[in-house]
Amino acid sequence: GRFTLQQIANTGLAMHDAEFIAHLVGYLPKQELQKLAVLSPGGAAGVLLVHELVVRAARTRDGTVDLAGEVERYLDRLEGEMTPSALRQIHLSRKALLDEHARRGCGEPDWLSYALLQLEGVKCDVFGKYAQRPIVSSGSLAALMSCIDAREQYAFSLPQGKRLAYYSACVDEYGIALDGAQGRIKAELLHHLGKAYRRCGDIDKALATFQKLLEIEPNWHATLGQIVHLGTQHGVGDTTRQAGERALHQLLGLMLESSASVPLRVAMAVLSNLRSYPSVVAQLNSDELSVKSLSRIINQAALEGLDQFYDAFYAFTSKFGYEHPDVSFKLVSAAGDMFEISPESIGKSHLLSVGETLANVSQNALRSGDEGLARRLSGLSLVYAEALLAEGDPDGFTRRGIAKIFTVAGHSSRALEVINVVPVDKLDHWLLYRRAEAELAQGMPEALATAKDALIRAQADPRAEKNLAAYFDMMSRCLSAAGDTKGALDQTQQALAHCSGGRFLRELTDRLALLEAKAWG
């Protein structure tokens, strides 16, 4: 027991990831120490605190070098898979890893360099040096994964105009390295070759590469996730879309069978892409047990504090919150801490997802009669709308989202300010829909003309086909406000004809009955 305590105490850390501790001292000793309260649960999921007095008494030397070595051995055991446990331990060991890196210098890439590439604010000092190294299949897995990851990070640092040529050069180099590659190294090279093809816009070659990899590793989650992502790209052919849908079914099947079977990062990316697969969404929507299972996986990502949680949660609430409001209310309560943090700490890329998610759930809460929850969530959503505006000049897509947030929160005049800045030739039907919604809330007669314009443009856009019911419904509401009950009735009938079912169909049916009573009453 004393040696076990020394091992933990010598790391110098007051908290560790629970799975890492089991790797460090063994599973049974870890359980014993938990029984003795030497190790106790930390504030975050999966973290164990080490009793302060024990650390002081048992420490015999500075073991930061040993800690860095153990983190490397842990990553080696995981074959570099960035599980939540691995990411947590890397973050907790940040100082020891940096000290060891300073001691070693930038030598051969290894699991230490791979760990540093996962740390924001650190990786920029590392990727430049390793991105220049040649990609070879004869070295270690750690060296290959470090060099490829360094290239991905380096590519993001390039101006948009230079990225295509860079990815194209990567395609050539990965292709050459594949010659003679074996096992896991071959699989990694194929996976990243497929990603490089996708980034070069060569969708067919990307798909063929991923499918070749699946022949070797049929259940490789990250590759199935990449195929799902390919199917969502604008303008792809039927073959790619169908492959994406098959991969999505395969991943969802695994996720629903066992929530821990798919790495959380991949699971979140899959859920974020659900929006592009309406038939899969419709299938899931008719099965409440599946929706609940998926919500539990999202909640797990919230507990792990994963960044990808926000986009997945947005997709989930926008697609399932309407039919299953209670599930999304429970999820908001369970994951509440993820929304209570300041916009600065969330990161720019997630602000819109978070704001719109809160607006969506707030709307559903209002429909379900929970005014208190609706007010709390719409109030929170405004923080994100303001943060997005403070970022500078948002694009049209972002303005559409900000306008929605303001209108849902009862600030429709702010919504109009946000939209009216957009030049007339840049107004698409998504923006016009939000403008009509805000004008209607303000009681402005212009709402009808705006709604009509939005509907005409939406009918000309194949991507808006599945949303047409909402555009006819907006026309109906504007006509009703203008006193034209007969016209409103016609538009609601059109909305019903374009509606695919579910709760919206029931709401439209109720609206139709009210309008008929008014028209013929």
mmCIF file of C-alpha atoms in Angstrom, residues 67-422:
data_model
loop_
_atom_site.group_PDB
_atom_site.id
_atom_site.type_symbol
_atom_site.label_atom_id
_atom_site.label_comp_id
_atom_site.label_asym_id
_atom_site.label_seq_id
_atom_site.Cartn_x
_atom_site.Cartn_y
_atom_site.Cartn_z
ATOM 1 C CA LEU A 67 4.134 11.397 -14.474
ATOM 2 C CA ALA A 68 4.902 12.494 -18.049
ATOM 3 C CA GLY A 69 6.187 8.979 -18.788
ATOM 4 C CA GLU A 70 3.035 7.391 -17.338
ATOM 5 C CA VAL A 71 0.797 9.663 -19.430
ATOM 6 C CA GLU A 72 2.769 8.514 -22.493
ATOM 7 C CA ARG A 73 2.343 4.852 -21.528
ATOM 8 C CA TYR A 74 -1.386 5.451 -20.999
ATOM 9 C CA LEU A 75 -1.732 6.983 -24.479
ATOM 10 C CA ASP A 76 0.261 4.108 -25.939
ATOM 11 C CA ARG A 77 -2.125 1.619 -24.331
ATOM 12 C CA LEU A 78 -5.068 3.536 -25.855
ATOM 13 C CA GLU A 79 -3.255 3.628 -29.235
ATOM 14 C CA GLY A 80 -3.613 7.395 -29.194
ATOM 15 C CA GLU A 81 -7.409 7.405 -28.997
ATOM 16 C CA MET A 82 -8.438 10.656 -27.374
ATOM 17 C CA THR A 83 -11.013 9.297 -24.949
ATOM 18 C CA PRO A 84 -12.503 11.765 -22.424
ATOM 19 C CA SER A 85 -10.276 10.088 -19.806
ATOM 20 C CA ALA A 86 -7.098 10.654 -21.866
ATOM 21 C CA LEU A 87 -8.006 14.288 -22.573
ATOM 22 C CA ARG A 88 -8.739 14.922 -18.895
ATOM 23 C CA GLN A 89 -5.437 13.479 -17.725
ATOM 24 C CA ILE A 90 -3.525 15.488 -20.362
ATOM 25 C CA HIS A 91 -5.179 18.686 -19.097
ATOM 26 C CA LEU A 92 -4.545 17.810 -15.452
ATOM 27 C CA SER A 93 -0.878 16.971 -16.194
ATOM 28 C CA ARG A 94 -0.334 20.045 -18.356
ATOM 29 C CA LYS A 95 2.555 21.496 -16.315
ATOM 30 C CA ALA A 96 4.447 18.191 -16.032
ATOM 31 C CA LEU A 97 4.060 17.567 -19.775
ATOM 32 C CA LEU A 98 5.326 21.059 -20.631
ATOM 33 C CA ASP A 99 8.292 20.722 -18.244
ATOM 34 C CA GLU A 100 9.231 17.383 -19.788
ATOM 35 C CA HIS A 101 8.884 18.821 -23.299
ATOM 36 C CA ALA A 102 11.210 21.710 -22.340
ATOM 37 C CA ARG A 103 13.691 19.170 -20.943
ATOM 38 C CA ARG A 104 13.633 16.943 -24.046
ATOM 39 C CA GLY A 105 13.322 19.623 -26.721
ATOM 40 C CA CYS A 106 11.669 18.933 -30.079
ATOM 41 C CA GLY A 107 13.151 15.535 -30.858
ATOM 42 C CA GLU A 108 11.474 12.567 -32.506
ATOM 43 C CA PRO A 109 7.686 12.985 -32.315
ATOM 44 C CA ASP A 110 6.225 10.690 -29.631
ATOM 45 C CA TRP A 111 3.184 10.384 -27.362
ATOM 46 C CA LEU A 112 4.372 13.446 -25.420
ATOM 47 C CA SER A 113 4.225 15.599 -28.553
ATOM 48 C CA TYR A 114 0.832 14.059 -29.398
ATOM 49 C CA ALA A 115 -0.450 14.982 -25.920
ATOM 50 C CA LEU A 116 0.769 18.586 -26.282
ATOM 51 C CA LEU A 117 -1.070 18.873 -29.623
ATOM 52 C CA GLN A 118 -4.336 18.396 -27.687
ATOM 53 C CA LEU A 119 -3.749 21.483 -25.501
ATOM 54 C CA GLU A 120 -5.091 24.866 -26.600
ATOM 55 C CA GLY A 121 -2.488 27.577 -26.210
ATOM 56 C CA VAL A 122 0.321 25.002 -26.296
ATOM 57 C CA LYS A 123 -0.218 23.239 -29.596
ATOM 58 C CA CYS A 124 0.732 26.343 -31.617
ATOM 59 C CA ASP A 125 4.301 26.044 -30.258
ATOM 60 C CA VAL A 126 4.436 22.401 -31.304
ATOM 61 C CA PHE A 127 2.657 21.906 -34.627
ATOM 62 C CA GLY A 128 4.906 24.144 -36.712
ATOM 63 C CA LYS A 129 7.950 21.995 -35.946
ATOM 64 C CA TYR A 130 6.276 18.642 -36.561
ATOM 65 C CA ALA A 131 4.131 19.656 -39.558
ATOM 66 C CA GLN A 132 7.297 19.966 -41.670
ATOM 67 C CA ARG A 133 8.469 16.401 -41.005
ATOM 68 C CA PRO A 134 8.005 13.811 -43.761
ATOM 69 C CA ILE A 135 5.203 11.281 -43.298
ATOM 70 C CA VAL A 136 6.596 7.745 -43.237
ATOM 71 C CA SER A 137 4.984 4.405 -42.464
ATOM 72 C CA SER A 138 8.144 2.817 -41.052
ATOM 73 C CA GLY A 139 8.221 4.759 -37.751
ATOM 74 C CA SER A 140 6.082 4.470 -34.617
ATOM 75 C CA LEU A 141 2.314 5.016 -34.441
ATOM 76 C CA ALA A 142 2.950 7.950 -32.053
ATOM 77 C CA ALA A 143 5.265 9.654 -34.578
ATOM 78 C CA LEU A 144 2.779 9.194 -37.424
ATOM 79 C CA MET A 145 -0.211 10.465 -35.420
ATOM 80 C CA SER A 146 1.781 13.446 -34.101
ATOM 81 C CA CYS A 147 2.956 14.472 -37.578
ATOM 82 C CA ILE A 148 -0.502 14.109 -39.147
ATOM 83 C CA ASP A 149 -2.209 15.977 -36.287
ATOM 84 C CA ALA A 150 0.443 18.716 -36.527
ATOM 85 C CA ARG A 151 -0.358 19.086 -40.232
ATOM 86 C CA GLU A 152 -4.086 19.396 -39.544
ATOM 87 C CA GLN A 153 -3.441 22.134 -36.970
ATOM 88 C CA TYR A 154 -0.955 23.865 -39.284
ATOM 89 C CA ALA A 155 -3.494 23.844 -42.145
ATOM 90 C CA PHE A 156 -6.019 25.678 -39.941
ATOM 91 C CA SER A 157 -3.411 28.385 -39.325
ATOM 92 C CA LEU A 158 -3.051 29.046 -43.091
ATOM 93 C CA PRO A 159 -5.151 31.671 -44.885
ATOM 94 C CA GLN A 160 -8.182 30.085 -46.606
ATOM 95 C CA GLY A 161 -6.687 30.593 -50.084
ATOM 96 C CA LYS A 162 -3.598 28.510 -49.323
ATOM 97 C CA ARG A 163 -5.274 25.528 -47.675
ATOM 98 C CA LEU A 164 -6.348 23.704 -50.835
ATOM 99 C CA ALA A 165 -2.790 23.451 -52.177
ATOM 100 C CA TYR A 166 -1.606 22.272 -48.755
ATOM 101 C CA TYR A 167 -4.243 19.513 -48.519
ATOM 102 C CA SER A 168 -3.444 18.504 -52.083
ATOM 103 C CA ALA A 169 0.248 18.074 -51.127
ATOM 104 C CA CYS A 170 -0.862 16.001 -48.099
ATOM 105 C CA VAL A 171 -2.890 13.731 -50.417
ATOM 106 C CA ASP A 172 0.244 12.996 -52.462
ATOM 107 C CA GLU A 173 2.385 12.384 -49.404
ATOM 108 C CA TYR A 174 -0.113 10.135 -47.584
ATOM 109 C CA GLY A 175 -0.562 8.146 -50.808
ATOM 110 C CA ILE A 176 3.200 7.522 -51.083
ATOM 111 C CA ALA A 177 3.480 6.588 -47.381
ATOM 112 C CA LEU A 178 0.640 4.046 -47.780
ATOM 113 C CA ASP A 179 2.820 1.943 -50.040
ATOM 114 C CA GLY A 180 4.061 -0.848 -47.788
ATOM 115 C CA ALA A 181 2.130 0.353 -44.697
ATOM 116 C CA GLN A 182 0.633 -2.321 -42.428
ATOM 117 C CA GLY A 183 -1.952 -2.690 -39.654
ATOM 118 C CA ARG A 184 -2.915 0.304 -37.550
ATOM 119 C CA ILE A 185 -0.476 2.603 -39.386
ATOM 120 C CA LYS A 186 -2.117 1.731 -42.716
ATOM 121 C CA ALA A 187 -5.555 2.405 -41.187
ATOM 122 C CA GLU A 188 -4.487 5.831 -39.835
ATOM 123 C CA LEU A 189 -3.012 6.814 -43.215
ATOM 124 C CA LEU A 190 -6.176 5.771 -45.079
ATOM 125 C CA HIS A 191 -8.367 7.681 -42.603
ATOM 126 C CA HIS A 192 -6.394 10.909 -43.017
ATOM 127 C CA LEU A 193 -6.021 10.458 -46.777
ATOM 128 C CA GLY A 194 -9.833 10.314 -46.960
ATOM 129 C CA LYS A 195 -10.103 13.505 -44.890
ATOM 130 C CA ALA A 196 -7.544 15.269 -47.116
ATOM 131 C CA TYR A 197 -9.496 14.241 -50.254
ATOM 132 C CA ARG A 198 -12.687 15.651 -48.678
ATOM 133 C CA ARG A 199 -10.952 18.929 -47.913
ATOM 134 C CA CYS A 200 -9.765 19.092 -51.529
ATOM 135 C CA GLY A 201 -13.407 18.700 -52.594
ATOM 136 C CA ASP A 202 -12.793 15.245 -54.108
ATOM 137 C CA ILE A 203 -15.805 13.558 -52.512
ATOM 138 C CA ASP A 204 -15.752 10.362 -54.634
ATOM 139 C CA LYS A 205 -12.116 9.595 -53.816
ATOM 140 C CA ALA A 206 -12.730 10.415 -50.148
ATOM 141 C CA LEU A 207 -15.635 7.956 -50.014
ATOM 142 C CA ALA A 208 -13.671 5.221 -51.826
ATOM 143 C CA THR A 209 -10.759 5.683 -49.377
ATOM 144 C CA PHE A 210 -12.990 5.490 -46.293
ATOM 145 C CA GLN A 211 -14.730 2.398 -47.683
ATOM 146 C CA LYS A 212 -11.362 0.743 -48.298
ATOM 147 C CA LEU A 213 -10.492 1.376 -44.650
ATOM 148 C CA LEU A 214 -13.792 -0.116 -43.473
ATOM 149 C CA GLU A 215 -12.876 -3.352 -45.270
ATOM 150 C CA ILE A 216 -9.929 -3.622 -42.842
ATOM 151 C CA GLU A 217 -11.672 -2.092 -39.773
ATOM 152 C CA PRO A 218 -15.463 -2.546 -40.314
ATOM 153 C CA ASN A 219 -16.478 -0.761 -37.101
ATOM 154 C CA TRP A 220 -13.990 2.077 -37.015
ATOM 155 C CA HIS A 221 -16.240 4.756 -35.548
ATOM 156 C CA ALA A 222 -14.291 7.830 -36.648
ATOM 157 C CA THR A 223 -14.334 6.650 -40.282
ATOM 158 C CA LEU A 224 -18.063 5.905 -40.195
ATOM 159 C CA GLY A 225 -18.445 9.430 -38.773
ATOM 160 C CA GLN A 226 -16.449 10.845 -41.694
ATOM 161 C CA ILE A 227 -18.765 9.083 -44.189
ATOM 162 C CA VAL A 228 -21.802 10.552 -42.371
ATOM 163 C CA HIS A 229 -20.138 13.980 -42.699
ATOM 164 C CA LEU A 230 -19.447 13.410 -46.425
ATOM 165 C CA GLY A 231 -23.144 12.770 -47.042
ATOM 166 C CA THR A 232 -23.999 16.214 -45.623
ATOM 167 C CA GLN A 233 -21.729 18.140 -48.033
ATOM 168 C CA HIS A 234 -23.526 20.506 -50.406
ATOM 169 C CA GLY A 235 -24.288 19.067 -53.844
ATOM 170 C CA VAL A 236 -23.066 15.477 -53.270
ATOM 171 C CA GLY A 237 -24.511 12.669 -55.401
ATOM 172 C CA ASP A 238 -27.002 10.002 -54.323
ATOM 173 C CA THR A 239 -24.289 7.360 -53.835
ATOM 174 C CA THR A 240 -22.511 9.496 -51.215
ATOM 175 C CA ARG A 241 -25.748 10.497 -49.484
ATOM 176 C CA GLN A 242 -26.874 6.872 -49.279
ATOM 177 C CA ALA A 243 -23.452 5.800 -47.965
ATOM 178 C CA GLY A 244 -23.741 8.589 -45.358
ATOM 179 C CA GLU A 245 -27.177 7.386 -44.323
ATOM 180 C CA ARG A 246 -26.009 3.747 -44.027
ATOM 181 C CA ALA A 247 -23.034 4.821 -41.890
ATOM 182 C CA LEU A 248 -25.384 6.933 -39.753
ATOM 183 C CA HIS A 249 -27.698 3.936 -39.173
ATOM 184 C CA GLN A 250 -24.691 1.788 -38.264
ATOM 185 C CA LEU A 251 -23.366 4.333 -35.724
ATOM 186 C CA LEU A 252 -26.800 5.041 -34.235
ATOM 187 C CA GLY A 253 -27.347 1.282 -33.905
ATOM 188 C CA LEU A 254 -24.107 0.971 -31.931
ATOM 189 C CA MET A 255 -24.911 4.046 -29.808
ATOM 190 C CA LEU A 256 -28.428 2.844 -28.969
ATOM 191 C CA GLU A 257 -27.202 -0.659 -28.155
ATOM 192 C CA SER A 258 -24.602 0.619 -25.691
ATOM 193 C CA SER A 259 -24.135 4.298 -24.906
ATOM 194 C CA ALA A 260 -20.404 3.867 -24.256
ATOM 195 C CA SER A 261 -19.650 1.914 -27.449
ATOM 196 C CA VAL A 262 -18.911 4.976 -29.624
ATOM 197 C CA PRO A 263 -16.321 7.561 -28.454
ATOM 198 C CA LEU A 264 -18.160 10.668 -27.227
ATOM 199 C CA ARG A 265 -16.437 13.014 -29.678
ATOM 200 C CA VAL A 266 -17.586 10.873 -32.619
ATOM 201 C CA ALA A 267 -21.080 10.477 -31.115
ATOM 202 C CA MET A 268 -21.439 14.263 -30.772
ATOM 203 C CA ALA A 269 -20.292 14.843 -34.373
ATOM 204 C CA VAL A 270 -22.804 12.232 -35.569
ATOM 205 C CA LEU A 271 -25.653 13.906 -33.684
ATOM 206 C CA SER A 272 -24.613 17.328 -35.042
ATOM 207 C CA ASN A 273 -24.963 15.920 -38.573
ATOM 208 C CA LEU A 274 -28.437 14.452 -37.978
ATOM 209 C CA ARG A 275 -30.057 17.645 -39.268
ATOM 210 C CA SER A 276 -28.993 16.724 -42.805
ATOM 211 C CA TYR A 277 -30.765 13.343 -42.724
ATOM 212 C CA PRO A 278 -34.509 14.113 -42.384
ATOM 213 C CA SER A 279 -35.714 10.523 -42.949
ATOM 214 C CA VAL A 280 -33.500 9.250 -40.101
ATOM 215 C CA VAL A 281 -34.776 12.070 -37.861
ATOM 216 C CA ALA A 282 -38.389 11.159 -38.700
ATOM 217 C CA GLN A 283 -37.702 7.502 -37.852
ATOM 218 C CA LEU A 284 -36.120 8.403 -34.504
ATOM 219 C CA ASN A 285 -38.870 10.910 -33.694
ATOM 220 C CA SER A 286 -41.435 8.108 -33.737
ATOM 221 C CA ASP A 287 -39.448 6.156 -31.128
ATOM 222 C CA GLU A 288 -39.286 7.901 -27.759
ATOM 223 C CA LEU A 289 -36.961 5.302 -26.197
ATOM 224 C CA SER A 290 -34.295 5.997 -28.834
ATOM 225 C CA VAL A 291 -34.630 9.761 -28.338
ATOM 226 C CA LYS A 292 -34.188 9.277 -24.570
ATOM 227 C CA SER A 293 -31.116 7.077 -25.119
ATOM 228 C CA LEU A 294 -29.518 9.733 -27.339
ATOM 229 C CA SER A 295 -30.285 12.426 -24.754
ATOM 230 C CA ARG A 296 -28.395 10.362 -22.145
ATOM 231 C CA ILE A 297 -25.324 10.270 -24.405
ATOM 232 C CA ILE A 298 -25.492 14.067 -24.855
ATOM 233 C CA ASN A 299 -25.811 14.459 -21.096
ATOM 234 C CA GLN A 300 -22.669 12.338 -20.694
ATOM 235 C CA ALA A 301 -20.813 14.743 -23.023
ATOM 236 C CA ALA A 302 -22.017 17.640 -20.844
ATOM 237 C CA LEU A 303 -20.668 15.874 -17.744
ATOM 238 C CA GLU A 304 -17.346 15.399 -19.545
ATOM 239 C CA GLY A 305 -17.365 19.110 -20.459
ATOM 240 C CA LEU A 306 -16.825 18.330 -24.144
ATOM 241 C CA ASP A 307 -16.904 21.294 -26.512
ATOM 242 C CA GLN A 308 -18.728 19.251 -29.148
ATOM 243 C CA PHE A 309 -21.683 19.015 -26.747
ATOM 244 C CA TYR A 310 -23.077 22.380 -27.900
ATOM 245 C CA ASP A 311 -23.520 21.600 -31.604
ATOM 246 C CA ALA A 312 -24.958 18.160 -30.844
ATOM 247 C CA PHE A 313 -27.362 19.640 -28.296
ATOM 248 C CA TYR A 314 -28.502 22.248 -30.822
ATOM 249 C CA ALA A 315 -29.166 19.556 -33.448
ATOM 250 C CA PHE A 316 -30.956 17.406 -30.864
ATOM 251 C CA THR A 317 -33.292 20.146 -29.594
ATOM 252 C CA SER A 318 -34.015 21.508 -33.076
ATOM 253 C CA LYS A 319 -34.980 18.050 -34.363
ATOM 254 C CA PHE A 320 -36.481 16.276 -31.332
ATOM 255 C CA GLY A 321 -37.409 19.082 -28.911
ATOM 256 C CA TYR A 322 -40.698 19.790 -30.688
ATOM 257 C CA GLU A 323 -42.017 16.196 -30.585
ATOM 258 C CA HIS A 324 -40.399 15.304 -27.247
ATOM 259 C CA PRO A 325 -40.331 18.554 -25.224
ATOM 260 C CA ASP A 326 -39.996 16.782 -21.857
ATOM 261 C CA VAL A 327 -36.807 15.025 -22.961
ATOM 262 C CA SER A 328 -35.158 18.327 -23.895
ATOM 263 C CA PHE A 329 -36.346 20.016 -20.656
ATOM 264 C CA LYS A 330 -34.732 17.226 -18.629
ATOM 265 C CA LEU A 331 -31.572 17.541 -20.671
ATOM 266 C CA VAL A 332 -31.411 21.318 -20.090
ATOM 267 C CA SER A 333 -31.817 20.773 -16.342
ATOM 268 C CA ALA A 334 -29.181 18.022 -16.261
ATOM 269 C CA ALA A 335 -26.697 19.937 -18.420
ATOM 270 C CA GLY A 336 -27.517 23.338 -16.910
ATOM 271 C CA ASP A 337 -23.925 24.107 -15.916
ATOM 272 C CA MET A 338 -22.870 24.046 -19.573
ATOM 273 C CA PHE A 339 -25.061 27.116 -20.229
ATOM 274 C CA GLU A 340 -24.352 29.069 -17.078
ATOM 275 C CA ILE A 341 -20.742 29.740 -18.104
ATOM 276 C CA SER A 342 -19.773 33.006 -19.757
ATOM 277 C CA PRO A 343 -19.867 33.240 -23.575
ATOM 278 C CA GLU A 344 -16.105 33.979 -23.572
ATOM 279 C CA SER A 345 -15.311 30.545 -22.184
ATOM 280 C CA ILE A 346 -17.569 28.739 -24.663
ATOM 281 C CA GLY A 347 -15.671 29.769 -27.770
ATOM 282 C CA LYS A 348 -16.916 31.828 -30.731
ATOM 283 C CA SER A 349 -17.830 28.860 -32.909
ATOM 284 C CA HIS A 350 -20.467 27.614 -30.428
ATOM 285 C CA LEU A 351 -22.192 30.896 -29.499
ATOM 286 C CA LEU A 352 -24.871 30.600 -32.196
ATOM 287 C CA SER A 353 -25.607 26.922 -31.415
ATOM 288 C CA VAL A 354 -26.039 27.686 -27.717
ATOM 289 C CA GLY A 355 -28.200 30.778 -28.252
ATOM 290 C CA GLU A 356 -30.501 29.014 -30.725
ATOM 291 C CA THR A 357 -30.726 25.904 -28.549
ATOM 292 C CA LEU A 358 -31.911 27.961 -25.592
ATOM 293 C CA ALA A 359 -34.417 29.783 -27.837
ATOM 294 C CA ASN A 360 -35.740 26.455 -29.217
ATOM 295 C CA VAL A 361 -36.216 24.923 -25.779
ATOM 296 C CA SER A 362 -37.720 28.172 -24.484
ATOM 297 C CA GLN A 363 -40.338 28.071 -27.295
ATOM 298 C CA ASN A 364 -41.162 24.451 -26.474
ATOM 299 C CA ALA A 365 -41.450 25.305 -22.766
ATOM 300 C CA LEU A 366 -43.943 28.063 -23.609
ATOM 301 C CA ARG A 367 -45.982 25.632 -25.757
ATOM 302 C CA SER A 368 -46.000 23.183 -22.841
ATOM 303 C CA GLY A 369 -47.210 25.885 -20.453
ATOM 304 C CA ASP A 370 -43.999 26.235 -18.407
ATOM 305 C CA GLU A 371 -43.632 30.024 -18.509
ATOM 306 C CA GLY A 372 -40.975 30.143 -15.785
ATOM 307 C CA LEU A 373 -38.605 27.854 -17.689
ATOM 308 C CA ALA A 374 -39.341 29.686 -20.956
ATOM 309 C CA ARG A 375 -38.436 33.045 -19.380
ATOM 310 C CA ARG A 376 -35.257 31.714 -17.764
ATOM 311 C CA LEU A 377 -33.996 30.146 -20.998
ATOM 312 C CA SER A 378 -34.889 33.040 -23.293
ATOM 313 C CA GLY A 379 -33.194 35.424 -20.842
ATOM 314 C CA LEU A 380 -30.051 33.285 -20.995
ATOM 315 C CA SER A 381 -30.220 33.116 -24.801
ATOM 316 C CA LEU A 382 -30.000 36.927 -25.023
ATOM 317 C CA VAL A 383 -26.517 36.820 -23.468
ATOM 318 C CA TYR A 384 -25.346 34.791 -26.482
ATOM 319 C CA ALA A 385 -27.125 37.015 -29.013
ATOM 320 C CA GLU A 386 -25.387 40.077 -27.546
ATOM 321 C CA ALA A 387 -22.027 38.256 -27.538
ATOM 322 C CA LEU A 388 -22.466 37.397 -31.245
ATOM 323 C CA LEU A 389 -23.210 41.033 -32.094
ATOM 324 C CA ALA A 390 -20.194 42.158 -30.069
ATOM 325 C CA GLU A 391 -17.991 39.931 -32.276
ATOM 326 C CA GLY A 392 -18.352 42.443 -35.123
ATOM 327 C CA ASP A 393 -20.308 42.109 -38.357
ATOM 328 C CA PRO A 394 -22.113 38.714 -38.331
ATOM 329 C CA ASP A 395 -22.919 37.000 -41.654
ATOM 330 C CA GLY A 396 -26.477 36.424 -42.912
ATOM 331 C CA PHE A 397 -26.769 32.938 -41.423
ATOM 332 C CA THR A 398 -25.730 34.208 -37.989
ATOM 333 C CA ARG A 399 -28.070 37.227 -38.233
ATOM 334 C CA ARG A 400 -30.968 34.837 -38.950
ATOM 335 C CA GLY A 401 -30.169 33.008 -35.683
ATOM 336 C CA ILE A 402 -29.733 36.216 -33.656
ATOM 337 C CA ALA A 403 -33.073 37.546 -34.970
ATOM 338 C CA LYS A 404 -34.809 34.336 -33.929
ATOM 339 C CA ILE A 405 -33.312 34.580 -30.415
ATOM 340 C CA PHE A 406 -34.503 38.195 -30.019
ATOM 341 C CA THR A 407 -38.033 37.469 -31.312
ATOM 342 C CA VAL A 408 -38.491 34.400 -29.086
ATOM 343 C CA ALA A 409 -37.359 36.468 -26.078
ATOM 344 C CA GLY A 410 -39.940 39.163 -26.898
ATOM 345 C CA HIS A 411 -37.473 41.675 -28.387
ATOM 346 C CA SER A 412 -38.758 41.698 -31.971
ATOM 347 C CA SER A 413 -37.669 45.318 -32.578
ATOM 348 C CA ARG A 414 -34.053 44.240 -31.916
ATOM 349 C CA ALA A 415 -34.575 41.336 -34.341
ATOM 350 C CA LEU A 416 -35.572 43.809 -37.063
ATOM 351 C CA GLU A 417 -32.536 46.004 -36.363
ATOM 352 C CA VAL A 418 -30.309 42.955 -36.863
ATOM 353 C CA ILE A 419 -31.947 41.944 -40.175
ATOM 354 C CA ASN A 420 -32.464 45.410 -41.659
ATOM 355 C CA VAL A 421 -28.700 45.963 -41.844
ATOM 356 C CA VAL A 422 -28.478 43.256 -44.551
#
